[in-house]
Amino acid sequence: TIGALPVTAAGFLPGLLVALRTAMPELSIHVVQGPTEQMLTALRDRSVDVVIGRLYMLDASNDLVREELFDDPISIFARSDHPIATTTSLRQSDLVEYGLVLPDVTHRVGSEIDEALRSLNLEPPQTALRSNSLGLIRELILTSDMLAAMPRLMMAGDLMRGSVQLLSLPKQPERRPSGFFLAEGRELSPVLIAFLDFTRNYVERFR
């Protein structure tokens, strides 16, 4: 049973599970999605075997082991044939001209994105459209000139299919390590060990 944080469930996990099903068709997998605190509580009470997602530093978490797998920086996306494609570096005026869609600030990732944009000298416009629906955000950038700011792997499938593109930012975004949470000192089952090893190898192919 995998506890998945929302960003990872939307972007990274689908491709991993397809590859895992091909490699280990006999494996039975149950995925539970939820916010960080809920999933870590489930890990502690053995409702899930592993949690995968953003490696937040939380209070009273010395009973958990973190293992980084990949970096998932905040990125800005546009559809693949967007007129901004040739821009060498995104400007504040581009966010206003084309419109920006963002996750809701009531969600942790929404607040993180606002902070990340400011660190890149790109202030979230007052006119930005906000939603807690990934499906809506995805549809807006695929069918309009709007841009979207999201963790990079949230759009992993669309990036691999070539339906969206990453835009050049004024400077390198801050790192956002993601990976496994495991319970400290808990014996790992052979099935869980196989899943962890497969996931590590899967990630290596994309480094």
mmCIF file of the C-alpha atoms, coordinates in Angstrom:
data_MODEL
# 
_entry.id   MODEL 
# 
loop_
_atom_site.group_PDB 
_atom_site.id 
_atom_site.type_symbol 
_atom_site.label_atom_id 
_atom_site.label_alt_id 
_atom_site.label_comp_id 
_atom_site.label_asym_id 
_atom_site.label_entity_id 
_atom_site.label_seq_id 
_atom_site.pdbx_PDB_ins_code 
_atom_site.Cartn_x 
_atom_site.Cartn_y 
_atom_site.Cartn_z 
_atom_site.occupancy 
_atom_site.B_iso_or_equiv 
_atom_site.pdbx_formal_charge 
_atom_site.auth_seq_id 
_atom_site.auth_comp_id 
_atom_site.auth_asym_id 
_atom_site.auth_atom_id 
_atom_site.pdbx_PDB_model_num 
ATOM 1   C CA . THR A 1 1   ? 0.000  0.000   0.000   1.00 0.00 ? 1   THR A CA 1 
ATOM 2   C CA . ILE A 1 2   ? 1.497  3.298   -1.173  1.00 0.00 ? 2   ILE A CA 1 
ATOM 3   C CA . GLY A 1 3   ? 0.677  6.619   0.460   1.00 0.00 ? 3   GLY A CA 1 
ATOM 4   C CA . ALA A 1 4   ? 1.019  9.279   -2.237  1.00 0.00 ? 4   ALA A CA 1 
ATOM 5   C CA . LEU A 1 5   ? 1.159  13.024  -1.739  1.00 0.00 ? 5   LEU A CA 1 
ATOM 6   C CA . PRO A 1 6   ? -1.070 14.840  -4.283  1.00 0.00 ? 6   PRO A CA 1 
ATOM 7   C CA . VAL A 1 7   ? 1.651  16.292  -6.546  1.00 0.00 ? 7   VAL A CA 1 
ATOM 8   C CA . THR A 1 8   ? 3.425  12.945  -6.855  1.00 0.00 ? 8   THR A CA 1 
ATOM 9   C CA . ALA A 1 9   ? 0.163  11.084  -7.385  1.00 0.00 ? 9   ALA A CA 1 
ATOM 10  C CA . ALA A 1 10  ? -0.717 13.366  -10.289 1.00 0.00 ? 10  ALA A CA 1 
ATOM 11  C CA . GLY A 1 11  ? 2.619  13.509  -12.078 1.00 0.00 ? 11  GLY A CA 1 
ATOM 12  C CA . PHE A 1 12  ? 5.245  10.927  -11.167 1.00 0.00 ? 12  PHE A CA 1 
ATOM 13  C CA . LEU A 1 13  ? 3.277  7.946   -9.936  1.00 0.00 ? 13  LEU A CA 1 
ATOM 14  C CA . PRO A 1 14  ? 1.224  7.020   -13.046 1.00 0.00 ? 14  PRO A CA 1 
ATOM 15  C CA . GLY A 1 15  ? 4.309  6.368   -15.195 1.00 0.00 ? 15  GLY A CA 1 
ATOM 16  C CA . LEU A 1 16  ? 5.984  4.461   -12.382 1.00 0.00 ? 16  LEU A CA 1 
ATOM 17  C CA . LEU A 1 17  ? 2.956  2.218   -11.841 1.00 0.00 ? 17  LEU A CA 1 
ATOM 18  C CA . VAL A 1 18  ? 2.632  1.423   -15.557 1.00 0.00 ? 18  VAL A CA 1 
ATOM 19  C CA . ALA A 1 19  ? 6.301  0.399   -15.661 1.00 0.00 ? 19  ALA A CA 1 
ATOM 20  C CA . LEU A 1 20  ? 5.926  -1.555  -12.421 1.00 0.00 ? 20  LEU A CA 1 
ATOM 21  C CA . ARG A 1 21  ? 2.887  -3.445  -13.708 1.00 0.00 ? 21  ARG A CA 1 
ATOM 22  C CA . THR A 1 22  ? 4.824  -4.473  -16.801 1.00 0.00 ? 22  THR A CA 1 
ATOM 23  C CA . ALA A 1 23  ? 7.848  -5.615  -14.789 1.00 0.00 ? 23  ALA A CA 1 
ATOM 24  C CA . MET A 1 24  ? 5.949  -7.259  -11.899 1.00 0.00 ? 24  MET A CA 1 
ATOM 25  C CA . PRO A 1 25  ? 2.432  -8.150  -13.097 1.00 0.00 ? 25  PRO A CA 1 
ATOM 26  C CA . GLU A 1 26  ? 1.848  -10.368 -10.043 1.00 0.00 ? 26  GLU A CA 1 
ATOM 27  C CA . LEU A 1 27  ? 2.243  -7.432  -7.627  1.00 0.00 ? 27  LEU A CA 1 
ATOM 28  C CA . SER A 1 28  ? -0.917 -6.175  -5.911  1.00 0.00 ? 28  SER A CA 1 
ATOM 29  C CA . ILE A 1 29  ? -0.793 -2.411  -5.358  1.00 0.00 ? 29  ILE A CA 1 
ATOM 30  C CA . HIS A 1 30  ? -3.130 -0.100  -3.456  1.00 0.00 ? 30  HIS A CA 1 
ATOM 31  C CA . VAL A 1 31  ? -2.557 3.664   -3.732  1.00 0.00 ? 31  VAL A CA 1 
ATOM 32  C CA . VAL A 1 32  ? -3.958 6.063   -1.126  1.00 0.00 ? 32  VAL A CA 1 
ATOM 33  C CA . GLN A 1 33  ? -3.684 9.804   -1.797  1.00 0.00 ? 33  GLN A CA 1 
ATOM 34  C CA . GLY A 1 34  ? -3.808 12.519  0.833   1.00 0.00 ? 34  GLY A CA 1 
ATOM 35  C CA . PRO A 1 35  ? -2.051 15.527  2.386   1.00 0.00 ? 35  PRO A CA 1 
ATOM 36  C CA . THR A 1 36  ? 1.329  15.097  4.052   1.00 0.00 ? 36  THR A CA 1 
ATOM 37  C CA . GLU A 1 37  ? 0.189  14.910  7.679   1.00 0.00 ? 37  GLU A CA 1 
ATOM 38  C CA . GLN A 1 38  ? -2.540 12.387  6.863   1.00 0.00 ? 38  GLN A CA 1 
ATOM 39  C CA . MET A 1 39  ? -0.195 10.125  4.905   1.00 0.00 ? 39  MET A CA 1 
ATOM 40  C CA . LEU A 1 40  ? 2.550  10.227  7.539   1.00 0.00 ? 40  LEU A CA 1 
ATOM 41  C CA . THR A 1 41  ? -0.002 9.335   10.212  1.00 0.00 ? 41  THR A CA 1 
ATOM 42  C CA . ALA A 1 42  ? -1.065 6.400   8.034   1.00 0.00 ? 42  ALA A CA 1 
ATOM 43  C CA . LEU A 1 43  ? 2.594  5.356   7.734   1.00 0.00 ? 43  LEU A CA 1 
ATOM 44  C CA . ARG A 1 44  ? 3.038  5.460   11.496  1.00 0.00 ? 44  ARG A CA 1 
ATOM 45  C CA . ASP A 1 45  ? -0.065 3.357   12.162  1.00 0.00 ? 45  ASP A CA 1 
ATOM 46  C CA . ARG A 1 46  ? 0.849  0.889   9.360   1.00 0.00 ? 46  ARG A CA 1 
ATOM 47  C CA . SER A 1 47  ? -2.121 1.756   7.126   1.00 0.00 ? 47  SER A CA 1 
ATOM 48  C CA . VAL A 1 48  ? 0.407  2.347   4.341   1.00 0.00 ? 48  VAL A CA 1 
ATOM 49  C CA . ASP A 1 49  ? 3.843  0.771   3.825   1.00 0.00 ? 49  ASP A CA 1 
ATOM 50  C CA . VAL A 1 50  ? 5.634  3.750   2.299   1.00 0.00 ? 50  VAL A CA 1 
ATOM 51  C CA . VAL A 1 51  ? 4.850  7.393   1.528   1.00 0.00 ? 51  VAL A CA 1 
ATOM 52  C CA . ILE A 1 52  ? 6.171  8.945   -1.658  1.00 0.00 ? 52  ILE A CA 1 
ATOM 53  C CA . GLY A 1 53  ? 6.249  12.671  -2.356  1.00 0.00 ? 53  GLY A CA 1 
ATOM 54  C CA . ARG A 1 54  ? 7.785  15.972  -1.345  1.00 0.00 ? 54  ARG A CA 1 
ATOM 55  C CA . LEU A 1 55  ? 10.200 15.478  1.556   1.00 0.00 ? 55  LEU A CA 1 
ATOM 56  C CA . TYR A 1 56  ? 8.844  18.157  3.853   1.00 0.00 ? 56  TYR A CA 1 
ATOM 57  C CA . MET A 1 57  ? 10.678 18.697  7.136   1.00 0.00 ? 57  MET A CA 1 
ATOM 58  C CA . LEU A 1 58  ? 7.999  18.285  9.785   1.00 0.00 ? 58  LEU A CA 1 
ATOM 59  C CA . ASP A 1 59  ? 7.996  18.519  13.565  1.00 0.00 ? 59  ASP A CA 1 
ATOM 60  C CA . ALA A 1 60  ? 8.187  15.316  15.603  1.00 0.00 ? 60  ALA A CA 1 
ATOM 61  C CA . SER A 1 61  ? 9.266  13.273  12.575  1.00 0.00 ? 61  SER A CA 1 
ATOM 62  C CA . ASN A 1 62  ? 12.416 11.670  14.023  1.00 0.00 ? 62  ASN A CA 1 
ATOM 63  C CA . ASP A 1 63  ? 10.603 8.321   13.809  1.00 0.00 ? 63  ASP A CA 1 
ATOM 64  C CA . LEU A 1 64  ? 10.680 8.530   10.004  1.00 0.00 ? 64  LEU A CA 1 
ATOM 65  C CA . VAL A 1 65  ? 13.429 7.975   7.461   1.00 0.00 ? 65  VAL A CA 1 
ATOM 66  C CA . ARG A 1 66  ? 13.627 10.187  4.376   1.00 0.00 ? 66  ARG A CA 1 
ATOM 67  C CA . GLU A 1 67  ? 15.281 9.068   1.145   1.00 0.00 ? 67  GLU A CA 1 
ATOM 68  C CA . GLU A 1 68  ? 15.622 11.586  -1.676  1.00 0.00 ? 68  GLU A CA 1 
ATOM 69  C CA . LEU A 1 69  ? 14.890 10.278  -5.166  1.00 0.00 ? 69  LEU A CA 1 
ATOM 70  C CA . PHE A 1 70  ? 14.530 13.360  -7.334  1.00 0.00 ? 70  PHE A CA 1 
ATOM 71  C CA . ASP A 1 71  ? 14.270 17.133  -7.418  1.00 0.00 ? 71  ASP A CA 1 
ATOM 72  C CA . ASP A 1 72  ? 10.871 18.603  -8.286  1.00 0.00 ? 72  ASP A CA 1 
ATOM 73  C CA . PRO A 1 73  ? 11.402 22.365  -8.779  1.00 0.00 ? 73  PRO A CA 1 
ATOM 74  C CA . ILE A 1 74  ? 8.635  24.857  -9.393  1.00 0.00 ? 74  ILE A CA 1 
ATOM 75  C CA . SER A 1 75  ? 8.416  25.393  -13.163 1.00 0.00 ? 75  SER A CA 1 
ATOM 76  C CA . ILE A 1 76  ? 6.296  27.367  -15.606 1.00 0.00 ? 76  ILE A CA 1 
ATOM 77  C CA . PHE A 1 77  ? 4.538  25.544  -18.421 1.00 0.00 ? 77  PHE A CA 1 
ATOM 78  C CA . ALA A 1 78  ? 2.886  26.443  -21.702 1.00 0.00 ? 78  ALA A CA 1 
ATOM 79  C CA . ARG A 1 79  ? 1.356  24.284  -24.395 1.00 0.00 ? 79  ARG A CA 1 
ATOM 80  C CA . SER A 1 80  ? 3.896  22.989  -26.896 1.00 0.00 ? 80  SER A CA 1 
ATOM 81  C CA . ASP A 1 81  ? 2.901  25.361  -29.740 1.00 0.00 ? 81  ASP A CA 1 
ATOM 82  C CA . HIS A 1 82  ? 2.538  28.452  -27.554 1.00 0.00 ? 82  HIS A CA 1 
ATOM 83  C CA . PRO A 1 83  ? 3.691  31.758  -29.144 1.00 0.00 ? 83  PRO A CA 1 
ATOM 84  C CA . ILE A 1 84  ? 6.058  32.298  -26.201 1.00 0.00 ? 84  ILE A CA 1 
ATOM 85  C CA . ALA A 1 85  ? 8.121  29.242  -27.216 1.00 0.00 ? 85  ALA A CA 1 
ATOM 86  C CA . THR A 1 86  ? 11.082 31.255  -28.509 1.00 0.00 ? 86  THR A CA 1 
ATOM 87  C CA . THR A 1 87  ? 11.341 33.533  -25.462 1.00 0.00 ? 87  THR A CA 1 
ATOM 88  C CA . THR A 1 88  ? 14.828 33.293  -23.955 1.00 0.00 ? 88  THR A CA 1 
ATOM 89  C CA . SER A 1 89  ? 13.689 34.143  -20.434 1.00 0.00 ? 89  SER A CA 1 
ATOM 90  C CA . LEU A 1 90  ? 10.227 34.622  -19.007 1.00 0.00 ? 90  LEU A CA 1 
ATOM 91  C CA . ARG A 1 91  ? 9.316  38.155  -17.910 1.00 0.00 ? 91  ARG A CA 1 
ATOM 92  C CA . GLN A 1 92  ? 6.748  39.529  -15.484 1.00 0.00 ? 92  GLN A CA 1 
ATOM 93  C CA . SER A 1 93  ? 4.922  41.117  -18.416 1.00 0.00 ? 93  SER A CA 1 
ATOM 94  C CA . ASP A 1 94  ? 4.467  37.655  -20.018 1.00 0.00 ? 94  ASP A CA 1 
ATOM 95  C CA . LEU A 1 95  ? 2.529  36.440  -16.979 1.00 0.00 ? 95  LEU A CA 1 
ATOM 96  C CA . VAL A 1 96  ? 0.179  39.406  -17.320 1.00 0.00 ? 96  VAL A CA 1 
ATOM 97  C CA . GLU A 1 97  ? -0.146 39.257  -21.107 1.00 0.00 ? 97  GLU A CA 1 
ATOM 98  C CA . TYR A 1 98  ? -0.949 35.561  -21.397 1.00 0.00 ? 98  TYR A CA 1 
ATOM 99  C CA . GLY A 1 99  ? -2.491 34.974  -17.991 1.00 0.00 ? 99  GLY A CA 1 
ATOM 100 C CA . LEU A 1 100 ? -1.288 32.660  -15.249 1.00 0.00 ? 100 LEU A CA 1 
ATOM 101 C CA . VAL A 1 101 ? -3.140 29.788  -13.631 1.00 0.00 ? 101 VAL A CA 1 
ATOM 102 C CA . LEU A 1 102 ? -2.024 28.637  -10.179 1.00 0.00 ? 102 LEU A CA 1 
ATOM 103 C CA . PRO A 1 103 ? -2.987 26.113  -7.531  1.00 0.00 ? 103 PRO A CA 1 
ATOM 104 C CA . ASP A 1 104 ? -5.063 27.555  -4.703  1.00 0.00 ? 104 ASP A CA 1 
ATOM 105 C CA . VAL A 1 105 ? -3.000 29.202  -1.935  1.00 0.00 ? 105 VAL A CA 1 
ATOM 106 C CA . THR A 1 106 ? -5.063 27.319  0.653   1.00 0.00 ? 106 THR A CA 1 
ATOM 107 C CA . HIS A 1 107 ? -3.036 24.265  -0.394  1.00 0.00 ? 107 HIS A CA 1 
ATOM 108 C CA . ARG A 1 108 ? 0.591  23.959  0.746   1.00 0.00 ? 108 ARG A CA 1 
ATOM 109 C CA . VAL A 1 109 ? 1.891  23.665  -2.817  1.00 0.00 ? 109 VAL A CA 1 
ATOM 110 C CA . GLY A 1 110 ? -0.010 26.843  -3.782  1.00 0.00 ? 110 GLY A CA 1 
ATOM 111 C CA . SER A 1 111 ? 1.776  28.867  -1.108  1.00 0.00 ? 111 SER A CA 1 
ATOM 112 C CA . GLU A 1 112 ? 5.106  27.301  -2.109  1.00 0.00 ? 112 GLU A CA 1 
ATOM 113 C CA . ILE A 1 113 ? 4.574  28.299  -5.732  1.00 0.00 ? 113 ILE A CA 1 
ATOM 114 C CA . ASP A 1 114 ? 3.818  31.925  -4.821  1.00 0.00 ? 114 ASP A CA 1 
ATOM 115 C CA . GLU A 1 115 ? 7.025  32.070  -2.751  1.00 0.00 ? 115 GLU A CA 1 
ATOM 116 C CA . ALA A 1 116 ? 9.031  30.417  -5.543  1.00 0.00 ? 116 ALA A CA 1 
ATOM 117 C CA . LEU A 1 117 ? 7.779  32.894  -8.144  1.00 0.00 ? 117 LEU A CA 1 
ATOM 118 C CA . ARG A 1 118 ? 8.771  35.837  -5.957  1.00 0.00 ? 118 ARG A CA 1 
ATOM 119 C CA . SER A 1 119 ? 12.244 34.344  -5.489  1.00 0.00 ? 119 SER A CA 1 
ATOM 120 C CA . LEU A 1 120 ? 12.492 34.261  -9.307  1.00 0.00 ? 120 LEU A CA 1 
ATOM 121 C CA . ASN A 1 121 ? 11.461 37.942  -9.474  1.00 0.00 ? 121 ASN A CA 1 
ATOM 122 C CA . LEU A 1 122 ? 8.128  36.921  -10.999 1.00 0.00 ? 122 LEU A CA 1 
ATOM 123 C CA . GLU A 1 123 ? 5.298  38.280  -8.883  1.00 0.00 ? 123 GLU A CA 1 
ATOM 124 C CA . PRO A 1 124 ? 2.019  36.304  -9.177  1.00 0.00 ? 124 PRO A CA 1 
ATOM 125 C CA . PRO A 1 125 ? -0.319 38.715  -11.014 1.00 0.00 ? 125 PRO A CA 1 
ATOM 126 C CA . GLN A 1 126 ? -3.453 39.948  -9.266  1.00 0.00 ? 126 GLN A CA 1 
ATOM 127 C CA . THR A 1 127 ? -5.377 38.581  -12.262 1.00 0.00 ? 127 THR A CA 1 
ATOM 128 C CA . ALA A 1 128 ? -4.022 35.030  -11.845 1.00 0.00 ? 128 ALA A CA 1 
ATOM 129 C CA . LEU A 1 129 ? -6.686 32.337  -12.004 1.00 0.00 ? 129 LEU A CA 1 
ATOM 130 C CA . ARG A 1 130 ? -6.503 29.910  -9.076  1.00 0.00 ? 130 ARG A CA 1 
ATOM 131 C CA . SER A 1 131 ? -7.963 26.430  -8.704  1.00 0.00 ? 131 SER A CA 1 
ATOM 132 C CA . ASN A 1 132 ? -7.511 23.306  -6.576  1.00 0.00 ? 132 ASN A CA 1 
ATOM 133 C CA . SER A 1 133 ? -8.300 21.162  -9.649  1.00 0.00 ? 133 SER A CA 1 
ATOM 134 C CA . LEU A 1 134 ? -5.288 19.820  -11.552 1.00 0.00 ? 134 LEU A CA 1 
ATOM 135 C CA . GLY A 1 135 ? -7.637 18.697  -14.320 1.00 0.00 ? 135 GLY A CA 1 
ATOM 136 C CA . LEU A 1 136 ? -8.901 22.262  -14.808 1.00 0.00 ? 136 LEU A CA 1 
ATOM 137 C CA . ILE A 1 137 ? -5.395 23.764  -14.728 1.00 0.00 ? 137 ILE A CA 1 
ATOM 138 C CA . ARG A 1 138 ? -4.144 21.212  -17.231 1.00 0.00 ? 138 ARG A CA 1 
ATOM 139 C CA . GLU A 1 139 ? -7.066 21.800  -19.603 1.00 0.00 ? 139 GLU A CA 1 
ATOM 140 C CA . LEU A 1 140 ? -6.571 25.570  -19.461 1.00 0.00 ? 140 LEU A CA 1 
ATOM 141 C CA . ILE A 1 141 ? -2.922 25.454  -20.513 1.00 0.00 ? 141 ILE A CA 1 
ATOM 142 C CA . LEU A 1 142 ? -3.537 22.823  -23.201 1.00 0.00 ? 142 LEU A CA 1 
ATOM 143 C CA . THR A 1 143 ? -6.419 24.744  -24.821 1.00 0.00 ? 143 THR A CA 1 
ATOM 144 C CA . SER A 1 144 ? -5.453 28.403  -24.360 1.00 0.00 ? 144 SER A CA 1 
ATOM 145 C CA . ASP A 1 145 ? -2.495 30.786  -24.212 1.00 0.00 ? 145 ASP A CA 1 
ATOM 146 C CA . MET A 1 146 ? -2.495 30.705  -20.403 1.00 0.00 ? 146 MET A CA 1 
ATOM 147 C CA . LEU A 1 147 ? 0.667  29.711  -18.537 1.00 0.00 ? 147 LEU A CA 1 
ATOM 148 C CA . ALA A 1 148 ? 0.800  27.562  -15.412 1.00 0.00 ? 148 ALA A CA 1 
ATOM 149 C CA . ALA A 1 149 ? 3.232  27.439  -12.493 1.00 0.00 ? 149 ALA A CA 1 
ATOM 150 C CA . MET A 1 150 ? 3.478  23.960  -10.997 1.00 0.00 ? 150 MET A CA 1 
ATOM 151 C CA . PRO A 1 151 ? 5.979  21.480  -9.558  1.00 0.00 ? 151 PRO A CA 1 
ATOM 152 C CA . ARG A 1 152 ? 7.726  20.047  -12.621 1.00 0.00 ? 152 ARG A CA 1 
ATOM 153 C CA . LEU A 1 153 ? 6.746  16.413  -12.120 1.00 0.00 ? 153 LEU A CA 1 
ATOM 154 C CA . MET A 1 154 ? 3.077  17.300  -11.755 1.00 0.00 ? 154 MET A CA 1 
ATOM 155 C CA . MET A 1 155 ? 3.101  17.619  -15.550 1.00 0.00 ? 155 MET A CA 1 
ATOM 156 C CA . ALA A 1 156 ? 5.486  14.697  -16.163 1.00 0.00 ? 156 ALA A CA 1 
ATOM 157 C CA . GLY A 1 157 ? 3.122  12.809  -18.471 1.00 0.00 ? 157 GLY A CA 1 
ATOM 158 C CA . ASP A 1 158 ? 2.413  15.844  -20.659 1.00 0.00 ? 158 ASP A CA 1 
ATOM 159 C CA . LEU A 1 159 ? 6.122  16.712  -20.829 1.00 0.00 ? 159 LEU A CA 1 
ATOM 160 C CA . MET A 1 160 ? 6.961  13.178  -21.983 1.00 0.00 ? 160 MET A CA 1 
ATOM 161 C CA . ARG A 1 161 ? 4.181  13.273  -24.605 1.00 0.00 ? 161 ARG A CA 1 
ATOM 162 C CA . GLY A 1 162 ? 5.351  16.689  -25.816 1.00 0.00 ? 162 GLY A CA 1 
ATOM 163 C CA . SER A 1 163 ? 2.003  18.413  -25.252 1.00 0.00 ? 163 SER A CA 1 
ATOM 164 C CA . VAL A 1 164 ? 3.515  21.027  -22.905 1.00 0.00 ? 164 VAL A CA 1 
ATOM 165 C CA . GLN A 1 165 ? 6.899  22.709  -22.658 1.00 0.00 ? 165 GLN A CA 1 
ATOM 166 C CA . LEU A 1 166 ? 9.004  24.184  -19.880 1.00 0.00 ? 166 LEU A CA 1 
ATOM 167 C CA . LEU A 1 167 ? 9.694  27.907  -20.159 1.00 0.00 ? 167 LEU A CA 1 
ATOM 168 C CA . SER A 1 168 ? 13.072 29.473  -19.422 1.00 0.00 ? 168 SER A CA 1 
ATOM 169 C CA . LEU A 1 169 ? 13.159 31.216  -16.047 1.00 0.00 ? 169 LEU A CA 1 
ATOM 170 C CA . PRO A 1 170 ? 15.226 34.275  -15.047 1.00 0.00 ? 170 PRO A CA 1 
ATOM 171 C CA . LYS A 1 171 ? 17.295 32.089  -12.695 1.00 0.00 ? 171 LYS A CA 1 
ATOM 172 C CA . GLN A 1 172 ? 17.513 28.561  -11.349 1.00 0.00 ? 172 GLN A CA 1 
ATOM 173 C CA . PRO A 1 173 ? 14.572 27.672  -9.085  1.00 0.00 ? 173 PRO A CA 1 
ATOM 174 C CA . GLU A 1 174 ? 15.175 26.389  -5.561  1.00 0.00 ? 174 GLU A CA 1 
ATOM 175 C CA . ARG A 1 175 ? 15.465 22.636  -5.042  1.00 0.00 ? 175 ARG A CA 1 
ATOM 176 C CA . ARG A 1 176 ? 12.400 20.718  -3.850  1.00 0.00 ? 176 ARG A CA 1 
ATOM 177 C CA . PRO A 1 177 ? 13.598 17.210  -2.896  1.00 0.00 ? 177 PRO A CA 1 
ATOM 178 C CA . SER A 1 178 ? 11.070 14.398  -3.185  1.00 0.00 ? 178 SER A CA 1 
ATOM 179 C CA . GLY A 1 179 ? 11.260 10.707  -2.416  1.00 0.00 ? 179 GLY A CA 1 
ATOM 180 C CA . PHE A 1 180 ? 10.334 8.080   0.177   1.00 0.00 ? 180 PHE A CA 1 
ATOM 181 C CA . PHE A 1 181 ? 9.196  8.338   3.763   1.00 0.00 ? 181 PHE A CA 1 
ATOM 182 C CA . LEU A 1 182 ? 9.707  5.067   5.658   1.00 0.00 ? 182 LEU A CA 1 
ATOM 183 C CA . ALA A 1 183 ? 9.185  4.185   9.313   1.00 0.00 ? 183 ALA A CA 1 
ATOM 184 C CA . GLU A 1 184 ? 12.437 4.159   11.292  1.00 0.00 ? 184 GLU A CA 1 
ATOM 185 C CA . GLY A 1 185 ? 13.484 0.682   12.390  1.00 0.00 ? 185 GLY A CA 1 
ATOM 186 C CA . ARG A 1 186 ? 10.524 -1.149  10.833  1.00 0.00 ? 186 ARG A CA 1 
ATOM 187 C CA . GLU A 1 187 ? 11.363 -4.380  9.028   1.00 0.00 ? 187 GLU A CA 1 
ATOM 188 C CA . LEU A 1 188 ? 10.678 -4.136  5.308   1.00 0.00 ? 188 LEU A CA 1 
ATOM 189 C CA . SER A 1 189 ? 8.780  -6.909  3.581   1.00 0.00 ? 189 SER A CA 1 
ATOM 190 C CA . PRO A 1 190 ? 10.287 -8.504  0.433   1.00 0.00 ? 190 PRO A CA 1 
ATOM 191 C CA . VAL A 1 191 ? 7.484  -6.941  -1.624  1.00 0.00 ? 191 VAL A CA 1 
ATOM 192 C CA . LEU A 1 192 ? 8.218  -3.460  -0.283  1.00 0.00 ? 192 LEU A CA 1 
ATOM 193 C CA . ILE A 1 193 ? 11.955 -3.920  -0.867  1.00 0.00 ? 193 ILE A CA 1 
ATOM 194 C CA . ALA A 1 194 ? 11.218 -4.917  -4.485  1.00 0.00 ? 194 ALA A CA 1 
ATOM 195 C CA . PHE A 1 195 ? 9.045  -1.804  -4.946  1.00 0.00 ? 195 PHE A CA 1 
ATOM 196 C CA . LEU A 1 196 ? 11.670 0.513   -3.444  1.00 0.00 ? 196 LEU A CA 1 
ATOM 197 C CA . ASP A 1 197 ? 14.456 -0.952  -5.602  1.00 0.00 ? 197 ASP A CA 1 
ATOM 198 C CA . PHE A 1 198 ? 12.318 -0.761  -8.735  1.00 0.00 ? 198 PHE A CA 1 
ATOM 199 C CA . THR A 1 199 ? 11.445 2.888   -8.019  1.00 0.00 ? 199 THR A CA 1 
ATOM 200 C CA . ARG A 1 200 ? 15.102 3.820   -7.456  1.00 0.00 ? 200 ARG A CA 1 
ATOM 201 C CA . ASN A 1 201 ? 16.069 2.237   -10.785 1.00 0.00 ? 201 ASN A CA 1 
ATOM 202 C CA . TYR A 1 202 ? 13.117 3.877   -12.541 1.00 0.00 ? 202 TYR A CA 1 
ATOM 203 C CA . VAL A 1 203 ? 14.204 7.321   -11.318 1.00 0.00 ? 203 VAL A CA 1 
ATOM 204 C CA . GLU A 1 204 ? 17.804 6.733   -12.418 1.00 0.00 ? 204 GLU A CA 1 
ATOM 205 C CA . ARG A 1 205 ? 16.658 6.414   -16.039 1.00 0.00 ? 205 ARG A CA 1 
ATOM 206 C CA . PHE A 1 206 ? 15.419 10.012  -15.986 1.00 0.00 ? 206 PHE A CA 1 
ATOM 207 C CA . ARG A 1 207 ? 18.350 11.706  -14.261 1.00 0.00 ? 207 ARG A CA 1 
# 
